[in-house]
Amino acid sequence: MTTIHDTLPSFIDRSQTETVLYRVAVSALTWRADAEPGYSIEDEQRWCLAPLQGVDPGLPIRVLVVDTILDPSRHRTQLVQALVALSDG
Protein backbone atom coordinates (compact mmCIF):
# COMPACT_ATOMS: atom_id res chain seq x y z
CA MET A 1 0.00 0.00 0.00
CA THR A 2 1.37 3.41 -0.92
CA THR A 3 0.77 6.52 1.10
CA ILE A 4 0.60 10.08 -0.12
CA HIS A 5 4.16 10.57 1.20
CA ASP A 6 5.34 7.72 -1.03
CA THR A 7 3.79 9.19 -4.16
CA LEU A 8 4.89 12.82 -3.75
CA PRO A 9 8.47 13.71 -4.66
CA SER A 10 10.69 15.27 -2.02
CA PHE A 11 11.61 18.83 -2.79
CA ILE A 12 14.84 19.01 -0.80
CA ASP A 13 17.12 16.45 0.77
CA ARG A 14 18.29 16.19 4.35
CA SER A 15 21.65 17.84 3.71
CA GLN A 16 19.92 20.90 2.26
CA THR A 17 17.63 21.05 5.29
CA GLU A 18 20.60 20.84 7.66
CA THR A 19 22.53 23.51 5.77
CA VAL A 20 19.58 25.92 5.83
CA LEU A 21 19.14 25.34 9.57
CA TYR A 22 22.87 25.87 10.17
CA ARG A 23 22.82 29.14 8.24
CA VAL A 24 19.73 30.36 10.09
CA ALA A 25 21.45 29.56 13.40
CA VAL A 26 24.59 31.48 12.37
CA SER A 27 22.45 34.40 11.24
CA ALA A 28 20.45 34.42 14.46
CA LEU A 29 23.64 34.50 16.52
CA THR A 30 25.29 37.24 14.49
CA TRP A 31 22.40 39.42 13.28
CA ARG A 32 22.69 43.12 13.95
CA ALA A 33 20.50 45.48 11.99
CA ASP A 34 23.14 48.20 12.24
CA ALA A 35 26.10 45.99 11.23
CA GLU A 36 26.89 47.53 7.82
CA PRO A 37 25.29 50.13 5.60
CA GLY A 38 23.26 48.38 2.93
CA TYR A 39 23.14 45.10 4.85
CA SER A 40 19.59 43.82 5.19
CA ILE A 41 17.58 40.99 6.64
CA GLU A 42 16.59 40.13 3.06
CA ASP A 43 20.27 39.54 2.23
CA GLU A 44 20.50 37.25 5.23
CA GLN A 45 17.35 35.41 4.20
CA ARG A 46 18.70 34.84 0.68
CA TRP A 47 21.98 33.49 2.09
CA CYS A 48 20.10 31.12 4.42
CA LEU A 49 17.90 29.75 1.62
CA ALA A 50 20.64 29.52 -1.04
CA PRO A 51 21.30 25.80 -0.36
CA LEU A 52 17.82 25.00 -1.70
CA GLN A 53 19.26 25.53 -5.19
CA GLY A 54 16.29 26.89 -7.08
CA VAL A 55 13.55 25.19 -5.07
CA ASP A 56 11.00 27.80 -4.02
CA PRO A 57 10.26 27.04 -0.36
CA GLY A 58 7.21 29.28 -0.40
CA LEU A 59 6.35 32.43 1.46
CA PRO A 60 5.67 30.80 4.86
CA ILE A 61 9.21 29.39 5.04
CA ARG A 62 10.72 32.65 3.82
CA VAL A 63 8.88 34.48 6.61
CA LEU A 64 9.87 31.84 9.17
CA VAL A 65 13.54 32.22 8.25
CA VAL A 66 13.41 35.95 8.95
CA ASP A 67 11.32 35.47 12.10
CA THR A 68 13.75 32.83 13.38
CA ILE A 69 16.76 35.07 12.77
CA LEU A 70 15.09 37.89 14.70
CA ASP A 71 13.59 35.72 17.50
CA PRO A 72 15.05 32.20 17.45
CA SER A 73 13.48 31.00 20.69
CA ARG A 74 9.99 31.75 19.46
CA HIS A 75 10.17 30.46 15.87
CA ARG A 76 12.79 27.72 15.57
CA THR A 77 10.43 24.78 16.10
CA GLN A 78 8.06 26.01 13.40
CA LEU A 79 10.96 26.49 10.99
CA VAL A 80 12.31 23.00 11.60
CA GLN A 81 8.86 21.48 11.08
CA ALA A 82 8.30 23.43 7.86
CA LEU A 83 11.69 22.41 6.45
CA VAL A 84 11.17 18.77 7.37
CA ALA A 85 7.82 18.89 5.58
CA LEU A 86 9.70 19.94 2.42
CA SER A 87 12.34 17.27 2.82
CA ASP A 88 12.46 13.53 2.71
CA GLY A 89 12.30 13.58 6.52
Backbone as a printed PyTorch tensor [residue, N CA C, xyz], in Angstrom:
tensor([[[ 0.8460, -1.1830,  0.0000],
         [ 0.0000,  0.0000,  0.0000],
         [ 0.8870,  1.2410,  0.0000]],

        [[ 0.6030,  2.1690, -0.8940],
         [ 1.3730,  3.4090, -0.9170],
         [ 0.6090,  4.4940, -0.1830]],

        [[ 1.3750,  5.3740,  0.4180],
         [ 0.7740,  6.5200,  1.0960],
         [ 1.0240,  7.7550,  0.2630]],

        [[ 0.3990,  8.8410,  0.6180],
         [ 0.6000, 10.0830, -0.1250],
         [ 2.0620, 10.5100, -0.0530]],

        [[ 2.7410, 10.2330,  1.0750],
         [ 4.1590, 10.5710,  1.2050],
         [ 4.9910,  9.7770,  0.2100]],

        [[ 4.6050,  8.5500, -0.0810],
         [ 5.3410,  7.7160, -1.0300],
         [ 5.1740,  8.1860, -2.4690]],

        [[ 4.0550,  8.8190, -2.7820],
         [ 3.7890,  9.1920, -4.1600],
         [ 4.2260, 10.6140, -4.4870]],

        [[ 4.4520, 11.4560, -3.4950],
         [ 4.8880, 12.8190, -3.7540],
         [ 6.4070, 12.8960, -3.7180]],

        [[ 7.0150, 13.5950, -4.6750],
         [ 8.4670, 13.7130, -4.6570],
         [ 8.9300, 14.6400, -3.5360]],

        [[10.1010, 14.3690, -2.9980],
         [10.6920, 15.2670, -2.0180],
         [11.2550, 16.4640, -2.7580]],

        [[11.1030, 17.6200, -2.1690],
         [11.6130, 18.8260, -2.7920],
         [13.0740, 19.0580, -2.4520]],

        [[13.4580, 18.7930, -1.2260],
         [14.8350, 19.0100, -0.7990],
         [15.2990, 17.7910, -0.0250]],

        [[16.6090, 17.5840,  0.0140],
         [17.1160, 16.4460,  0.7710],
         [17.5770, 16.8880,  2.1590]],

        [[17.9370, 15.9190,  2.9560],
         [18.2880, 16.1860,  4.3450],
         [19.4930, 17.1140,  4.4750]],

        [[20.4750, 16.9690,  3.6100],
         [21.6550, 17.8360,  3.7070],
         [21.2970, 19.2940,  3.4270]],

        [[20.3780, 19.5330,  2.5130],
         [19.9240, 20.9040,  2.2620],
         [19.1960, 21.4550,  3.4880]],

        [[18.3480, 20.6420,  4.0870],
         [17.6320, 21.0540,  5.2950],
         [18.6120, 21.4320,  6.3950]],

        [[19.6060, 20.5820,  6.6080],
         [20.5960, 20.8370,  7.6630],
         [21.4090, 22.0920,  7.3770]],

        [[21.7500, 22.3230,  6.1210],
         [22.5280, 23.5120,  5.7680],
         [21.7120, 24.7830,  5.9840]],

        [[20.4490, 24.7590,  5.5950],
         [19.5830, 25.9180,  5.8340],
         [19.4800, 26.1870,  7.3380]],

        [[19.2520, 25.1520,  8.1240],
         [19.1400, 25.3400,  9.5730],
         [20.4370, 25.8740, 10.1760]],

        [[21.5750, 25.3690,  9.7020],
         [22.8720, 25.8660, 10.1710],
         [23.0110, 27.3530,  9.8540]],

        [[22.6810, 27.7380,  8.6370],
         [22.8180, 29.1370,  8.2450],
         [21.8720, 30.0450,  9.0360]],

        [[20.6670, 29.5700,  9.2850],
         [19.7320, 30.3650, 10.0920],
         [20.2870, 30.5380, 11.5100]],

        [[20.8690, 29.4770, 12.0590],
         [21.4550, 29.5640, 13.3960],
         [22.5970, 30.5740, 13.4310]],

        [[23.4820, 30.5200, 12.4410],
         [24.5880, 31.4840, 12.3710],
         [24.0280, 32.9030, 12.2590]],

        [[23.0500, 33.0790, 11.4180],
         [22.4460, 34.4020, 11.2370],
         [21.8000, 34.9030, 12.5220]],

        [[21.1110, 34.0220, 13.2080],
         [20.4510, 34.4170, 14.4560],
         [21.4700, 34.8440, 15.5140]],

        [[22.6070, 34.1650, 15.5360],
         [23.6390, 34.4980, 16.5220],
         [24.4180, 35.7650, 16.1740]],

        [[24.4570, 36.1160, 14.9080],
         [25.2910, 37.2410, 14.4860],
         [24.5100, 38.4460, 13.9750]],

        [[23.2050, 38.3480, 13.8760],
         [22.4010, 39.4190, 13.2780],
         [22.4650, 40.6960, 14.0960]],

        [[22.7730, 41.7650, 13.4020],
         [22.6880, 43.1250, 13.9550],
         [22.2040, 44.0180, 12.8380]],

        [[21.0880, 44.6440, 13.0370],
         [20.5020, 45.4770, 11.9860],
         [21.4270, 46.6280, 11.5950]],

        [[22.2630, 47.0640, 12.5150],
         [23.1410, 48.2030, 12.2430],
         [24.5690, 47.7830, 11.8850]],

        [[24.7610, 46.5300, 11.4720],
         [26.1030, 45.9890, 11.2290],
         [26.8490, 46.7250, 10.1120]],

        [[26.2500, 46.8840,  8.9660],
         [26.8910, 47.5300,  7.8220],
         [25.8430, 48.3140,  7.0460]],

        [[26.2310, 49.4370,  6.4860],
         [25.2930, 50.1330,  5.5970],
         [24.9480, 49.2360,  4.4020]],

        [[23.6850, 49.1820,  4.0560],
         [23.2630, 48.3800,  2.9280],
         [23.0170, 46.9140,  3.2470]],

        [[23.3430, 46.4970,  4.4380],
         [23.1380, 45.1030,  4.8550],
         [21.7040, 44.9610,  5.3240]],

        [[21.0110, 43.9300,  4.8590],
         [19.5910, 43.8190,  5.1940],
         [19.2240, 42.4000,  5.6070]],

        [[18.0950, 42.2960,  6.2530],
         [17.5750, 40.9880,  6.6430],
         [17.2290, 40.1710,  5.4030]],

        [[16.8730, 40.8380,  4.3110],
         [16.5890, 40.1310,  3.0600],
         [17.8500, 39.4600,  2.5080]],

        [[18.9950, 40.1450,  2.6380],
         [20.2670, 39.5350,  2.2270],
         [20.5370, 38.2840,  3.0590]],

        [[20.2810, 38.3820,  4.3290],
         [20.5000, 37.2480,  5.2280],
         [19.5650, 36.0930,  4.8740]],

        [[18.3200, 36.4240,  4.5940],
         [17.3450, 35.4070,  4.2020],
         [17.7870, 34.6900,  2.9240]],

        [[18.2340, 35.4470,  1.9390],
         [18.7030, 34.8380,  0.6830],
         [19.8850, 33.9050,  0.9320]],

        [[20.8260, 34.3270,  1.7770],
         [21.9810, 33.4880,  2.0950],
         [21.5290, 32.1950,  2.7790]],

        [[20.5890, 32.2960,  3.6960],
         [20.0990, 31.1170,  4.4230],
         [19.4090, 30.1270,  3.4960]],

        [[18.6810, 30.6150,  2.5150],
         [17.9030, 29.7500,  1.6230],
         [18.6670, 29.3270,  0.3670]],

        [[19.8490, 29.8590,  0.1590],
         [20.6360, 29.5250, -1.0400],
         [20.8820, 28.0300, -1.2230]],

        [[21.0680, 27.2390, -0.1570],
         [21.3010, 25.8000, -0.3580],
         [20.1280, 25.0530, -1.0040]],

        [[18.9680, 25.6740, -1.0810],
         [17.8160, 25.0010, -1.6950],
         [17.9300, 24.9500, -3.2070]],

        [[18.8950, 25.6310, -3.7860],
         [19.2620, 25.5300, -5.1950],
         [18.0750, 25.5930, -6.1540]],

        [[17.3620, 26.6980, -6.1190],
         [16.2930, 26.8940, -7.0770],
         [14.9260, 26.3760, -6.6540]],

        [[14.8500, 25.6460, -5.5660],
         [13.5520, 25.1940, -5.0690],
         [12.9110, 26.3590, -4.3220]],

        [[11.7030, 26.7210, -4.7110],
         [11.0030, 27.8030, -4.0170],
         [10.3450, 27.2240, -2.7670]],

        [[10.8130, 27.6120, -1.5850],
         [10.2590, 27.0420, -0.3650],
         [ 8.8920, 27.6100,  0.0020]],

        [[ 8.4930, 28.6640, -0.6780],
         [ 7.2060, 29.2760, -0.3990],
         [ 7.3210, 30.4050,  0.6140]],

        [[ 6.3520, 31.2630,  0.5950],
         [ 6.3510, 32.4320,  1.4640],
         [ 6.3820, 32.0810,  2.9500]],

        [[ 5.6270, 31.0910,  3.4250],
         [ 5.6650, 30.7970,  4.8560],
         [ 7.0790, 30.4690,  5.3630]],

        [[ 7.8550, 29.7220,  4.5960],
         [ 9.2080, 29.3860,  5.0410],
         [10.1020, 30.6150,  4.9470]],

        [[ 9.9290, 31.4130,  3.9260],
         [10.7160, 32.6480,  3.8200],
         [10.4740, 33.5400,  5.0370]],

        [[ 9.2230, 33.6700,  5.4310],
         [ 8.8780, 34.4790,  6.6060],
         [ 9.4450, 33.8400,  7.8730]],

        [[ 9.3390, 32.5290,  7.9880],
         [ 9.8670, 31.8410,  9.1720],
         [11.3820, 31.9870,  9.3020]],

        [[12.0890, 32.0150,  8.1910],
         [13.5400, 32.2170,  8.2470],
         [13.8450, 33.5780,  8.8790]],

        [[13.1900, 34.6140,  8.3940],
         [13.4090, 35.9490,  8.9510],
         [12.9780, 36.0000, 10.4220]],

        [[11.8070, 35.4650, 10.7200],
         [11.3230, 35.4740, 12.1030],
         [12.2760, 34.7250, 13.0310]],

        [[12.8340, 33.6250, 12.5570],
         [13.7490, 32.8340, 13.3820],
         [15.0670, 33.5680, 13.5920]],

        [[15.5480, 34.2730, 12.5890],
         [16.7620, 35.0740, 12.7680],
         [16.5300, 36.1390, 13.8280]],

        [[15.3780, 36.7860, 13.7770],
         [15.0860, 37.8860, 14.6960],
         [14.6730, 37.4260, 16.0920]],

        [[14.0450, 36.2510, 16.1940],
         [13.5870, 35.7240, 17.4960],
         [13.6500, 34.2020, 17.4820]],

        [[14.8720, 33.6480, 17.6040],
         [15.0470, 32.2010, 17.4510],
         [14.2610, 31.3580, 18.4480]],

        [[14.1740, 31.7960, 19.6760],
         [13.4790, 30.9960, 20.6900],
         [12.0100, 30.8060, 20.3530]],

        [[11.4270, 31.7860, 19.7470],
         [ 9.9950, 31.7480, 19.4650],
         [ 9.6500, 30.9780, 18.1920]],

        [[10.5430, 30.9710, 17.1890],
         [10.1680, 30.4640, 15.8740],
         [10.9300, 29.2310, 15.3960]],

        [[11.9430, 28.7980, 16.1010],
         [12.7930, 27.7180, 15.5710],
         [12.0470, 26.4030, 15.3570]],

        [[11.1550, 26.0470, 16.2500],
         [10.4320, 24.7790, 16.1020],
         [ 9.5750, 24.7880, 14.8500]],

        [[ 8.8910, 25.8980, 14.6070],
         [ 8.0630, 26.0080, 13.3990],
         [ 8.9130, 25.9120, 12.1440]],

        [[10.0880, 26.5470, 12.1540],
         [10.9590, 26.4910, 10.9870],
         [11.4360, 25.0680, 10.7280]],

        [[11.8580, 24.3890, 11.7650],
         [12.3140, 23.0010, 11.6000],
         [11.1850, 22.1480, 11.0260]],

        [[ 9.9920, 22.2710, 11.5760],
         [ 8.8630, 21.4840, 11.0850],
         [ 8.5450, 21.7910,  9.6210]],

        [[ 8.6030, 23.0490,  9.2520],
         [ 8.3030, 23.4300,  7.8620],
         [ 9.3600, 22.8900,  6.9020]],

        [[10.6380, 22.9320,  7.3090],
         [11.6940, 22.4070,  6.4470],
         [11.6150, 20.8930,  6.3240]],

        [[11.3020, 20.2260,  7.4110],
         [11.1730, 18.7700,  7.3710],
         [10.0050, 18.3770,  6.4500]],

        [[ 8.9520, 19.1670,  6.4570],
         [ 7.8200, 18.8870,  5.5820],
         [ 8.2180, 18.9900,  4.0950]],

        [[ 9.2180, 19.8140,  3.7930],
         [ 9.7050, 19.9390,  2.4200],
         [10.7250, 18.8710,  2.0520]],

        [[11.2390, 18.2170,  3.0580],
         [12.3380, 17.2690,  2.8170],
         [11.8480, 15.8310,  2.8040]],

        [[12.7960, 14.9410,  2.6860],
         [12.4600, 13.5250,  2.7070],
         [12.3970, 12.9930,  4.1290]],

        [[12.4710, 13.9010,  5.1100],
         [12.3040, 13.5780,  6.5160],
         [13.4100, 12.7840,  7.0520]]])
